[in-house]
């Protein structure tokens, strides 16, 4: 067989100096070609040779192998010259280009995928053939004589791979995908498909995106490959891209596009894909979505932000973060399998801040309860109670009722029956005054409710017990000083409190004066005494409001309105 092959390679070519092992390989390639099979078999020789050993032999060949390569390369050059000089190439026998291609492949002299005279060899028929041949040639560009060693000796290999990657990017997906089945697919469509939501406009390539992804991976354009697969492959493509990406990242591979540029590679694709795939799962299984996010445990802040997003978008607070027990402790939940108690508390508190900024204070309150940040919780509840203390629209009334009910429920569960853990937490934070403000605002809600229901006696009785307003001249200075010690959220709405208190006094005065007809002198004296007391309280309230320099209302100055009500009591 070897003798026949020597004869077939005819002409003046001498094979006396060629290693018999080379001729044996050529014979195998001939058989593969005749059987219409690929030239790319098991490079590990049936697992008898490890890939690492193969890599070492290719990039650091022995002197014997280098000598054999040079001999085969010389034979290739003679064969190529013979092809070009044989009547202009017109009468070259059919096997000659095939022979030359085999020699080029074995010697690594040229890439058979790019030499025009070797196009008729039949060795490169598919995309896989092209990439194998190109990368095979790239490996043979290693500078074995480099004194630098390591990366220095592989500079030419790197440039060849980078060039191949650039070509694949320039060709684009349309070069590889079947045109009839390819359509534009957005990332949102991919996420929708993963969630089971079909899109009428969505058209996926018949390969699912792999026809272009594989060439990109082969040329080490990892980031572009996986981003394209996630974009073009729909829900399944997003799933596949995410899992490949996670495995590569876990193995320590940079999921980035290789090039010969000096700029540092970006690892932004890994968290982006994982977050996108997690988002596609969260509507069906929040715990599963969380398990994917924690695969990025080394990404620090990004993971926490994504967990906060998961909490706020799914609102699966109990599933993910547990619930607060009667002793103030939080029960274990999905987050506890991956984070410490302190980290969970931080995630929940930061998530609450995001919820507040997004206009979701109710969600923020739930997260703050679970986080154990009671100071921040009271600050939020106090702000909301104060904001809707005086409601003028149905929407404001609904929000007012919501926050009052939420605050009442919190009080009943966590403050009543001698429970002290909330108070202890506030004391440790040095914010015990927040609890006092909370109690005050809850009472003020009841006060305004009574005013709205025209329960003037009950309203004034409650206001009197709150001890906010002066009862005689001697208390004026003390009450003014006490006002300036109030929380800002109370001071900002205090003009409504003073005005409502004056209106209550005015209604009590009118009602009492109307009772004076047809009564005894003794009863009349009692009523007159009470009317004088109400006038005194009104006078004190006018002075008090002037000293506070209260802000004006939309329809006039607060002080002017209060003074007018006092005149009506004369």
mmCIF file with all atom_site columns, C-alpha atoms in Angstrom, residues 221-422:
data_model
loop_
_atom_site.group_PDB
_atom_site.id
_atom_site.type_symbol
_atom_site.label_atom_id
_atom_site.label_alt_id
_atom_site.label_comp_id
_atom_site.label_asym_id
_atom_site.label_entity_id
_atom_site.label_seq_id
_atom_site.pdbx_PDB_ins_code
_atom_site.Cartn_x
_atom_site.Cartn_y
_atom_site.Cartn_z
_atom_site.occupancy
_atom_site.B_iso_or_equiv
_atom_site.pdbx_formal_charge
_atom_site.auth_seq_id
_atom_site.auth_comp_id
_atom_site.auth_asym_id
_atom_site.auth_atom_id
_atom_site.pdbx_PDB_model_num
ATOM 1   C CA . UNK A 1 221 ? -15.750 34.636 20.349 1.00 0.00 ? 221 UNK A CA 1
ATOM 2   C CA . UNK A 1 222 ? -17.416 33.406 23.505 1.00 0.00 ? 222 UNK A CA 1
ATOM 3   C CA . UNK A 1 223 ? -19.333 36.530 24.499 1.00 0.00 ? 223 UNK A CA 1
ATOM 4   C CA . UNK A 1 224 ? -20.747 37.144 21.025 1.00 0.00 ? 224 UNK A CA 1
ATOM 5   C CA . UNK A 1 225 ? -21.616 33.452 20.664 1.00 0.00 ? 225 UNK A CA 1
ATOM 6   C CA . UNK A 1 226 ? -23.597 33.169 23.882 1.00 0.00 ? 226 UNK A CA 1
ATOM 7   C CA . UNK A 1 227 ? -25.244 36.567 23.496 1.00 0.00 ? 227 UNK A CA 1
ATOM 8   C CA . UNK A 1 228 ? -26.376 35.596 19.991 1.00 0.00 ? 228 UNK A CA 1
ATOM 9   C CA . UNK A 1 229 ? -27.670 32.207 21.174 1.00 0.00 ? 229 UNK A CA 1
ATOM 10  C CA . UNK A 1 230 ? -29.687 33.834 23.949 1.00 0.00 ? 230 UNK A CA 1
ATOM 11  C CA . UNK A 1 231 ? -31.070 36.414 21.504 1.00 0.00 ? 231 UNK A CA 1
ATOM 12  C CA . UNK A 1 232 ? -31.781 34.230 18.482 1.00 0.00 ? 232 UNK A CA 1
ATOM 13  C CA . UNK A 1 233 ? -32.655 30.933 20.158 1.00 0.00 ? 233 UNK A CA 1
ATOM 14  C CA . UNK A 1 234 ? -35.746 32.066 22.027 1.00 0.00 ? 234 UNK A CA 1
ATOM 15  C CA . UNK A 1 235 ? -36.426 30.678 25.476 1.00 0.00 ? 235 UNK A CA 1
ATOM 16  C CA . UNK A 1 236 ? -34.435 27.514 24.826 1.00 0.00 ? 236 UNK A CA 1
ATOM 17  C CA . UNK A 1 237 ? -31.519 29.560 23.502 1.00 0.00 ? 237 UNK A CA 1
ATOM 18  C CA . UNK A 1 238 ? -31.522 31.679 26.652 1.00 0.00 ? 238 UNK A CA 1
ATOM 19  C CA . UNK A 1 239 ? -31.545 28.526 28.775 1.00 0.00 ? 239 UNK A CA 1
ATOM 20  C CA . UNK A 1 240 ? -28.672 26.957 26.816 1.00 0.00 ? 240 UNK A CA 1
ATOM 21  C CA . UNK A 1 241 ? -26.583 30.119 26.687 1.00 0.00 ? 241 UNK A CA 1
ATOM 22  C CA . UNK A 1 242 ? -26.994 30.671 30.426 1.00 0.00 ? 242 UNK A CA 1
ATOM 23  C CA . UNK A 1 243 ? -25.921 27.167 31.366 1.00 0.00 ? 243 UNK A CA 1
ATOM 24  C CA . UNK A 1 244 ? -22.909 27.158 29.028 1.00 0.00 ? 244 UNK A CA 1
ATOM 25  C CA . UNK A 1 245 ? -21.943 30.562 30.383 1.00 0.00 ? 245 UNK A CA 1
ATOM 26  C CA . UNK A 1 246 ? -22.235 29.442 34.020 1.00 0.00 ? 246 UNK A CA 1
ATOM 27  C CA . UNK A 1 247 ? -20.146 26.319 33.403 1.00 0.00 ? 247 UNK A CA 1
ATOM 28  C CA . UNK A 1 248 ? -17.429 28.323 31.628 1.00 0.00 ? 248 UNK A CA 1
ATOM 29  C CA . UNK A 1 249 ? -17.361 30.874 34.427 1.00 0.00 ? 249 UNK A CA 1
ATOM 30  C CA . UNK A 1 250 ? -17.180 28.139 37.088 1.00 0.00 ? 250 UNK A CA 1
ATOM 31  C CA . UNK A 1 251 ? -14.260 26.571 35.212 1.00 0.00 ? 251 UNK A CA 1
ATOM 32  C CA . UNK A 1 252 ? -12.366 29.856 35.320 1.00 0.00 ? 252 UNK A CA 1
ATOM 33  C CA . UNK A 1 253 ? -12.755 30.703 31.623 1.00 0.00 ? 253 UNK A CA 1
ATOM 34  C CA . UNK A 1 254 ? -13.206 34.314 30.591 1.00 0.00 ? 254 UNK A CA 1
ATOM 35  C CA . UNK A 1 255 ? -16.557 34.565 28.856 1.00 0.00 ? 255 UNK A CA 1
ATOM 36  C CA . UNK A 1 256 ? -15.372 37.227 26.444 1.00 0.00 ? 256 UNK A CA 1
ATOM 37  C CA . UNK A 1 257 ? -14.392 37.625 22.809 1.00 0.00 ? 257 UNK A CA 1
ATOM 38  C CA . UNK A 1 258 ? -10.772 36.802 22.128 1.00 0.00 ? 258 UNK A CA 1
ATOM 39  C CA . UNK A 1 259 ? -8.791  39.277 20.057 1.00 0.00 ? 259 UNK A CA 1
ATOM 40  C CA . UNK A 1 260 ? -5.208  40.388 19.747 1.00 0.00 ? 260 UNK A CA 1
ATOM 41  C CA . UNK A 1 261 ? -6.129  43.770 21.213 1.00 0.00 ? 261 UNK A CA 1
ATOM 42  C CA . UNK A 1 262 ? -4.614  44.784 24.542 1.00 0.00 ? 262 UNK A CA 1
ATOM 43  C CA . UNK A 1 263 ? -7.864  45.901 26.172 1.00 0.00 ? 263 UNK A CA 1
ATOM 44  C CA . UNK A 1 264 ? -9.007  43.829 29.153 1.00 0.00 ? 264 UNK A CA 1
ATOM 45  C CA . UNK A 1 265 ? -11.923 41.458 28.499 1.00 0.00 ? 265 UNK A CA 1
ATOM 46  C CA . UNK A 1 266 ? -15.321 42.173 29.991 1.00 0.00 ? 266 UNK A CA 1
ATOM 47  C CA . UNK A 1 267 ? -17.199 39.663 32.121 1.00 0.00 ? 267 UNK A CA 1
ATOM 48  C CA . UNK A 1 268 ? -20.512 41.546 31.945 1.00 0.00 ? 268 UNK A CA 1
ATOM 49  C CA . UNK A 1 269 ? -22.204 38.816 29.919 1.00 0.00 ? 269 UNK A CA 1
ATOM 50  C CA . UNK A 1 270 ? -22.207 36.235 32.724 1.00 0.00 ? 270 UNK A CA 1
ATOM 51  C CA . UNK A 1 271 ? -24.355 38.216 35.188 1.00 0.00 ? 271 UNK A CA 1
ATOM 52  C CA . UNK A 1 272 ? -26.518 39.565 32.360 1.00 0.00 ? 272 UNK A CA 1
ATOM 53  C CA . UNK A 1 273 ? -27.443 36.099 31.074 1.00 0.00 ? 273 UNK A CA 1
ATOM 54  C CA . UNK A 1 274 ? -27.977 34.633 34.528 1.00 0.00 ? 274 UNK A CA 1
ATOM 55  C CA . UNK A 1 275 ? -30.162 37.565 35.553 1.00 0.00 ? 275 UNK A CA 1
ATOM 56  C CA . UNK A 1 276 ? -32.205 37.306 32.354 1.00 0.00 ? 276 UNK A CA 1
ATOM 57  C CA . UNK A 1 277 ? -32.749 33.578 32.760 1.00 0.00 ? 277 UNK A CA 1
ATOM 58  C CA . UNK A 1 278 ? -33.607 34.017 36.426 1.00 0.00 ? 278 UNK A CA 1
ATOM 59  C CA . UNK A 1 279 ? -36.177 36.657 35.449 1.00 0.00 ? 279 UNK A CA 1
ATOM 60  C CA . UNK A 1 280 ? -37.742 34.210 32.995 1.00 0.00 ? 280 UNK A CA 1
ATOM 61  C CA . UNK A 1 281 ? -38.237 31.704 35.842 1.00 0.00 ? 281 UNK A CA 1
ATOM 62  C CA . UNK A 1 282 ? -39.430 33.965 38.628 1.00 0.00 ? 282 UNK A CA 1
ATOM 63  C CA . UNK A 1 283 ? -43.082 34.009 37.591 1.00 0.00 ? 283 UNK A CA 1
ATOM 64  C CA . UNK A 1 284 ? -43.223 30.218 37.895 1.00 0.00 ? 284 UNK A CA 1
ATOM 65  C CA . UNK A 1 285 ? -40.781 29.484 40.700 1.00 0.00 ? 285 UNK A CA 1
ATOM 66  C CA . UNK A 1 286 ? -39.182 32.274 42.724 1.00 0.00 ? 286 UNK A CA 1
ATOM 67  C CA . UNK A 1 287 ? -36.952 29.830 44.621 1.00 0.00 ? 287 UNK A CA 1
ATOM 68  C CA . UNK A 1 288 ? -35.539 28.401 41.377 1.00 0.00 ? 288 UNK A CA 1
ATOM 69  C CA . UNK A 1 289 ? -34.900 31.926 40.120 1.00 0.00 ? 289 UNK A CA 1
ATOM 70  C CA . UNK A 1 290 ? -32.990 32.655 43.335 1.00 0.00 ? 290 UNK A CA 1
ATOM 71  C CA . UNK A 1 291 ? -30.818 29.530 42.943 1.00 0.00 ? 291 UNK A CA 1
ATOM 72  C CA . UNK A 1 292 ? -29.567 30.816 39.597 1.00 0.00 ? 292 UNK A CA 1
ATOM 73  C CA . UNK A 1 293 ? -28.793 34.254 40.989 1.00 0.00 ? 293 UNK A CA 1
ATOM 74  C CA . UNK A 1 294 ? -26.648 32.845 43.786 1.00 0.00 ? 294 UNK A CA 1
ATOM 75  C CA . UNK A 1 295 ? -24.486 31.126 41.167 1.00 0.00 ? 295 UNK A CA 1
ATOM 76  C CA . UNK A 1 296 ? -23.010 34.612 40.805 1.00 0.00 ? 296 UNK A CA 1
ATOM 77  C CA . UNK A 1 297 ? -21.946 34.701 44.446 1.00 0.00 ? 297 UNK A CA 1
ATOM 78  C CA . UNK A 1 298 ? -18.594 36.147 43.446 1.00 0.00 ? 298 UNK A CA 1
ATOM 79  C CA . UNK A 1 299 ? -20.227 39.165 41.795 1.00 0.00 ? 299 UNK A CA 1
ATOM 80  C CA . UNK A 1 300 ? -20.991 40.871 45.124 1.00 0.00 ? 300 UNK A CA 1
ATOM 81  C CA . UNK A 1 301 ? -23.192 43.942 44.764 1.00 0.00 ? 301 UNK A CA 1
ATOM 82  C CA . UNK A 1 302 ? -24.778 42.753 41.529 1.00 0.00 ? 302 UNK A CA 1
ATOM 83  C CA . UNK A 1 303 ? -26.158 39.612 43.190 1.00 0.00 ? 303 UNK A CA 1
ATOM 84  C CA . UNK A 1 304 ? -27.732 41.601 46.014 1.00 0.00 ? 304 UNK A CA 1
ATOM 85  C CA . UNK A 1 305 ? -29.326 44.001 43.551 1.00 0.00 ? 305 UNK A CA 1
ATOM 86  C CA . UNK A 1 306 ? -30.779 41.102 41.565 1.00 0.00 ? 306 UNK A CA 1
ATOM 87  C CA . UNK A 1 307 ? -32.121 39.430 44.700 1.00 0.00 ? 307 UNK A CA 1
ATOM 88  C CA . UNK A 1 308 ? -33.773 42.716 45.643 1.00 0.00 ? 308 UNK A CA 1
ATOM 89  C CA . UNK A 1 309 ? -35.289 42.884 42.149 1.00 0.00 ? 309 UNK A CA 1
ATOM 90  C CA . UNK A 1 310 ? -36.563 39.326 42.558 1.00 0.00 ? 310 UNK A CA 1
ATOM 91  C CA . UNK A 1 311 ? -38.175 40.213 45.879 1.00 0.00 ? 311 UNK A CA 1
ATOM 92  C CA . UNK A 1 312 ? -39.870 43.339 44.591 1.00 0.00 ? 312 UNK A CA 1
ATOM 93  C CA . UNK A 1 313 ? -41.041 41.927 41.256 1.00 0.00 ? 313 UNK A CA 1
ATOM 94  C CA . UNK A 1 314 ? -42.419 38.661 42.633 1.00 0.00 ? 314 UNK A CA 1
ATOM 95  C CA . UNK A 1 315 ? -43.512 39.957 46.065 1.00 0.00 ? 315 UNK A CA 1
ATOM 96  C CA . UNK A 1 316 ? -42.881 36.433 47.353 1.00 0.00 ? 316 UNK A CA 1
ATOM 97  C CA . UNK A 1 317 ? -41.677 37.845 50.647 1.00 0.00 ? 317 UNK A CA 1
ATOM 98  C CA . UNK A 1 318 ? -42.643 34.902 52.831 1.00 0.00 ? 318 UNK A CA 1
ATOM 99  C CA . UNK A 1 319 ? -41.283 32.309 50.372 1.00 0.00 ? 319 UNK A CA 1
ATOM 100 C CA . UNK A 1 320 ? -37.957 34.060 49.982 1.00 0.00 ? 320 UNK A CA 1
ATOM 101 C CA . UNK A 1 321 ? -37.468 35.829 53.315 1.00 0.00 ? 321 UNK A CA 1
ATOM 102 C CA . UNK A 1 322 ? -39.820 34.094 55.779 1.00 0.00 ? 322 UNK A CA 1
ATOM 103 C CA . UNK A 1 323 ? -42.062 35.852 58.274 1.00 0.00 ? 323 UNK A CA 1
ATOM 104 C CA . UNK A 1 324 ? -41.700 37.499 61.660 1.00 0.00 ? 324 UNK A CA 1
ATOM 105 C CA . UNK A 1 325 ? -42.590 35.369 64.673 1.00 0.00 ? 325 UNK A CA 1
ATOM 106 C CA . UNK A 1 326 ? -44.320 36.646 67.820 1.00 0.00 ? 326 UNK A CA 1
ATOM 107 C CA . UNK A 1 327 ? -40.941 37.022 69.538 1.00 0.00 ? 327 UNK A CA 1
ATOM 108 C CA . UNK A 1 328 ? -39.580 39.237 66.763 1.00 0.00 ? 328 UNK A CA 1
ATOM 109 C CA . UNK A 1 329 ? -37.386 36.589 65.121 1.00 0.00 ? 329 UNK A CA 1
ATOM 110 C CA . UNK A 1 330 ? -37.564 35.906 61.389 1.00 0.00 ? 330 UNK A CA 1
ATOM 111 C CA . UNK A 1 331 ? -38.268 32.348 60.252 1.00 0.00 ? 331 UNK A CA 1
ATOM 112 C CA . UNK A 1 332 ? -35.898 30.656 57.805 1.00 0.00 ? 332 UNK A CA 1
ATOM 113 C CA . UNK A 1 333 ? -36.761 30.746 54.108 1.00 0.00 ? 333 UNK A CA 1
ATOM 114 C CA . UNK A 1 334 ? -35.116 30.381 50.689 1.00 0.00 ? 334 UNK A CA 1
ATOM 115 C CA . UNK A 1 335 ? -32.625 33.205 51.236 1.00 0.00 ? 335 UNK A CA 1
ATOM 116 C CA . UNK A 1 336 ? -31.267 31.563 54.390 1.00 0.00 ? 336 UNK A CA 1
ATOM 117 C CA . UNK A 1 337 ? -29.860 28.684 52.334 1.00 0.00 ? 337 UNK A CA 1
ATOM 118 C CA . UNK A 1 338 ? -27.469 31.078 50.599 1.00 0.00 ? 338 UNK A CA 1
ATOM 119 C CA . UNK A 1 339 ? -26.884 34.143 52.799 1.00 0.00 ? 339 UNK A CA 1
ATOM 120 C CA . UNK A 1 340 ? -26.112 34.883 56.422 1.00 0.00 ? 340 UNK A CA 1
ATOM 121 C CA . UNK A 1 341 ? -28.705 36.509 58.695 1.00 0.00 ? 341 UNK A CA 1
ATOM 122 C CA . UNK A 1 342 ? -26.890 39.847 58.595 1.00 0.00 ? 342 UNK A CA 1
ATOM 123 C CA . UNK A 1 343 ? -26.613 39.773 54.798 1.00 0.00 ? 343 UNK A CA 1
ATOM 124 C CA . UNK A 1 344 ? -30.311 38.984 54.453 1.00 0.00 ? 344 UNK A CA 1
ATOM 125 C CA . UNK A 1 345 ? -31.180 41.871 56.753 1.00 0.00 ? 345 UNK A CA 1
ATOM 126 C CA . UNK A 1 346 ? -29.043 44.168 54.607 1.00 0.00 ? 346 UNK A CA 1
ATOM 127 C CA . UNK A 1 347 ? -30.617 42.882 51.365 1.00 0.00 ? 347 UNK A CA 1
ATOM 128 C CA . UNK A 1 348 ? -34.132 43.411 52.727 1.00 0.00 ? 348 UNK A CA 1
ATOM 129 C CA . UNK A 1 349 ? -33.370 46.892 54.049 1.00 0.00 ? 349 UNK A CA 1
ATOM 130 C CA . UNK A 1 350 ? -31.745 47.981 50.794 1.00 0.00 ? 350 UNK A CA 1
ATOM 131 C CA . UNK A 1 351 ? -34.660 46.463 48.886 1.00 0.00 ? 351 UNK A CA 1
ATOM 132 C CA . UNK A 1 352 ? -37.011 48.555 50.998 1.00 0.00 ? 352 UNK A CA 1
ATOM 133 C CA . UNK A 1 353 ? -35.118 51.698 49.965 1.00 0.00 ? 353 UNK A CA 1
ATOM 134 C CA . UNK A 1 354 ? -35.506 50.702 46.306 1.00 0.00 ? 354 UNK A CA 1
ATOM 135 C CA . UNK A 1 355 ? -39.227 50.127 46.883 1.00 0.00 ? 355 UNK A CA 1
ATOM 136 C CA . UNK A 1 356 ? -39.588 53.585 48.419 1.00 0.00 ? 356 UNK A CA 1
ATOM 137 C CA . UNK A 1 357 ? -37.810 55.186 45.462 1.00 0.00 ? 357 UNK A CA 1
ATOM 138 C CA . UNK A 1 358 ? -40.075 53.209 43.110 1.00 0.00 ? 358 UNK A CA 1
ATOM 139 C CA . UNK A 1 359 ? -43.222 54.466 44.823 1.00 0.00 ? 359 UNK A CA 1
ATOM 140 C CA . UNK A 1 360 ? -44.030 51.182 46.612 1.00 0.00 ? 360 UNK A CA 1
ATOM 141 C CA . UNK A 1 361 ? -44.024 52.116 50.307 1.00 0.00 ? 361 UNK A CA 1
ATOM 142 C CA . UNK A 1 362 ? -46.263 49.181 51.271 1.00 0.00 ? 362 UNK A CA 1
ATOM 143 C CA . UNK A 1 363 ? -43.709 46.691 49.956 1.00 0.00 ? 363 UNK A CA 1
ATOM 144 C CA . UNK A 1 364 ? -40.984 48.665 51.672 1.00 0.00 ? 364 UNK A CA 1
ATOM 145 C CA . UNK A 1 365 ? -42.795 48.358 54.998 1.00 0.00 ? 365 UNK A CA 1
ATOM 146 C CA . UNK A 1 366 ? -43.050 44.561 54.674 1.00 0.00 ? 366 UNK A CA 1
ATOM 147 C CA . UNK A 1 367 ? -39.366 44.272 53.855 1.00 0.00 ? 367 UNK A CA 1
ATOM 148 C CA . UNK A 1 368 ? -38.367 46.501 56.751 1.00 0.00 ? 368 UNK A CA 1
ATOM 149 C CA . UNK A 1 369 ? -40.392 44.403 59.187 1.00 0.00 ? 369 UNK A CA 1
ATOM 150 C CA . UNK A 1 370 ? -38.580 41.271 57.988 1.00 0.00 ? 370 UNK A CA 1
ATOM 151 C CA . UNK A 1 371 ? -35.195 43.000 58.070 1.00 0.00 ? 371 UNK A CA 1
ATOM 152 C CA . UNK A 1 372 ? -35.585 44.017 61.706 1.00 0.00 ? 372 UNK A CA 1
ATOM 153 C CA . UNK A 1 373 ? -34.768 47.643 60.836 1.00 0.00 ? 373 UNK A CA 1
ATOM 154 C CA . UNK A 1 374 ? -37.556 49.036 63.007 1.00 0.00 ? 374 UNK A CA 1
ATOM 155 C CA . UNK A 1 375 ? -36.165 52.547 63.044 1.00 0.00 ? 375 UNK A CA 1
ATOM 156 C CA . UNK A 1 376 ? -36.448 52.773 59.259 1.00 0.00 ? 376 UNK A CA 1
ATOM 157 C CA . UNK A 1 377 ? -39.887 51.130 59.458 1.00 0.00 ? 377 UNK A CA 1
ATOM 158 C CA . UNK A 1 378 ? -41.214 53.723 61.903 1.00 0.00 ? 378 UNK A CA 1
ATOM 159 C CA . UNK A 1 379 ? -39.721 56.513 59.801 1.00 0.00 ? 379 UNK A CA 1
ATOM 160 C CA . UNK A 1 380 ? -41.625 55.174 56.784 1.00 0.00 ? 380 UNK A CA 1
ATOM 161 C CA . UNK A 1 381 ? -44.920 54.632 58.618 1.00 0.00 ? 381 UNK A CA 1
ATOM 162 C CA . UNK A 1 382 ? -44.710 58.047 60.277 1.00 0.00 ? 382 UNK A CA 1
ATOM 163 C CA . UNK A 1 383 ? -44.086 59.716 56.944 1.00 0.00 ? 383 UNK A CA 1
ATOM 164 C CA . UNK A 1 384 ? -47.018 57.969 55.263 1.00 0.00 ? 384 UNK A CA 1
ATOM 165 C CA . UNK A 1 385 ? -49.414 58.569 58.178 1.00 0.00 ? 385 UNK A CA 1
ATOM 166 C CA . UNK A 1 386 ? -48.507 62.257 58.174 1.00 0.00 ? 386 UNK A CA 1
ATOM 167 C CA . UNK A 1 387 ? -48.781 62.565 54.386 1.00 0.00 ? 387 UNK A CA 1
ATOM 168 C CA . UNK A 1 388 ? -52.392 61.345 54.325 1.00 0.00 ? 388 UNK A CA 1
ATOM 169 C CA . UNK A 1 389 ? -53.517 62.738 57.684 1.00 0.00 ? 389 UNK A CA 1
ATOM 170 C CA . UNK A 1 390 ? -55.718 65.301 55.934 1.00 0.00 ? 390 UNK A CA 1
ATOM 171 C CA . UNK A 1 391 ? -57.155 63.544 52.872 1.00 0.00 ? 391 UNK A CA 1
ATOM 172 C CA . UNK A 1 392 ? -59.089 65.414 50.205 1.00 0.00 ? 392 UNK A CA 1
ATOM 173 C CA . UNK A 1 393 ? -59.609 62.793 47.468 1.00 0.00 ? 393 UNK A CA 1
ATOM 174 C CA . UNK A 1 394 ? -60.893 59.228 47.523 1.00 0.00 ? 394 UNK A CA 1
ATOM 175 C CA . UNK A 1 395 ? -57.447 57.936 46.590 1.00 0.00 ? 395 UNK A CA 1
ATOM 176 C CA . UNK A 1 396 ? -55.918 59.785 49.534 1.00 0.00 ? 396 UNK A CA 1
ATOM 177 C CA . UNK A 1 397 ? -58.642 58.464 51.838 1.00 0.00 ? 397 UNK A CA 1
ATOM 178 C CA . UNK A 1 398 ? -57.883 54.900 50.684 1.00 0.00 ? 398 UNK A CA 1
ATOM 179 C CA . UNK A 1 399 ? -54.165 55.332 51.309 1.00 0.00 ? 399 UNK A CA 1
ATOM 180 C CA . UNK A 1 400 ? -54.870 56.944 54.668 1.00 0.00 ? 400 UNK A CA 1
ATOM 181 C CA . UNK A 1 401 ? -57.014 53.973 55.669 1.00 0.00 ? 401 UNK A CA 1
ATOM 182 C CA . UNK A 1 402 ? -54.416 51.498 54.380 1.00 0.00 ? 402 UNK A CA 1
ATOM 183 C CA . UNK A 1 403 ? -51.592 52.967 56.426 1.00 0.00 ? 403 UNK A CA 1
ATOM 184 C CA . UNK A 1 404 ? -53.732 53.361 59.524 1.00 0.00 ? 404 UNK A CA 1
ATOM 185 C CA . UNK A 1 405 ? -54.797 49.713 59.289 1.00 0.00 ? 405 UNK A CA 1
ATOM 186 C CA . UNK A 1 406 ? -51.217 48.587 58.637 1.00 0.00 ? 406 UNK A CA 1
ATOM 187 C CA . UNK A 1 407 ? -49.948 50.605 61.594 1.00 0.00 ? 407 UNK A CA 1
ATOM 188 C CA . UNK A 1 408 ? -52.734 49.286 63.837 1.00 0.00 ? 408 UNK A CA 1
ATOM 189 C CA . UNK A 1 409 ? -51.949 45.721 62.825 1.00 0.00 ? 409 UNK A CA 1
ATOM 190 C CA . UNK A 1 410 ? -48.242 46.251 63.465 1.00 0.00 ? 410 UNK A CA 1
ATOM 191 C CA . UNK A 1 411 ? -49.056 47.685 66.874 1.00 0.00 ? 411 UNK A CA 1
ATOM 192 C CA . UNK A 1 412 ? -51.319 44.766 67.747 1.00 0.00 ? 412 UNK A CA 1
ATOM 193 C CA . UNK A 1 413 ? -48.776 42.130 66.681 1.00 0.00 ? 413 UNK A CA 1
ATOM 194 C CA . UNK A 1 414 ? -45.457 43.628 67.708 1.00 0.00 ? 414 UNK A CA 1
ATOM 195 C CA . UNK A 1 415 ? -46.140 46.253 70.406 1.00 0.00 ? 415 UNK A CA 1
ATOM 196 C CA . UNK A 1 416 ? -49.154 45.135 72.423 1.00 0.00 ? 416 UNK A CA 1
ATOM 197 C CA . UNK A 1 417 ? -49.296 42.560 75.228 1.00 0.00 ? 417 UNK A CA 1
ATOM 198 C CA . UNK A 1 418 ? -46.060 43.634 76.834 1.00 0.00 ? 418 UNK A CA 1
ATOM 199 C CA . UNK A 1 419 ? -43.826 42.889 73.848 1.00 0.00 ? 419 UNK A CA 1
ATOM 200 C CA . UNK A 1 420 ? -40.616 44.870 74.065 1.00 0.00 ? 420 UNK A CA 1
ATOM 201 C CA . UNK A 1 421 ? -38.361 43.733 71.209 1.00 0.00 ? 421 UNK A CA 1
ATOM 202 C CA . UNK A 1 422 ? -39.367 46.632 68.954 1.00 0.00 ? 422 UNK A CA 1
#
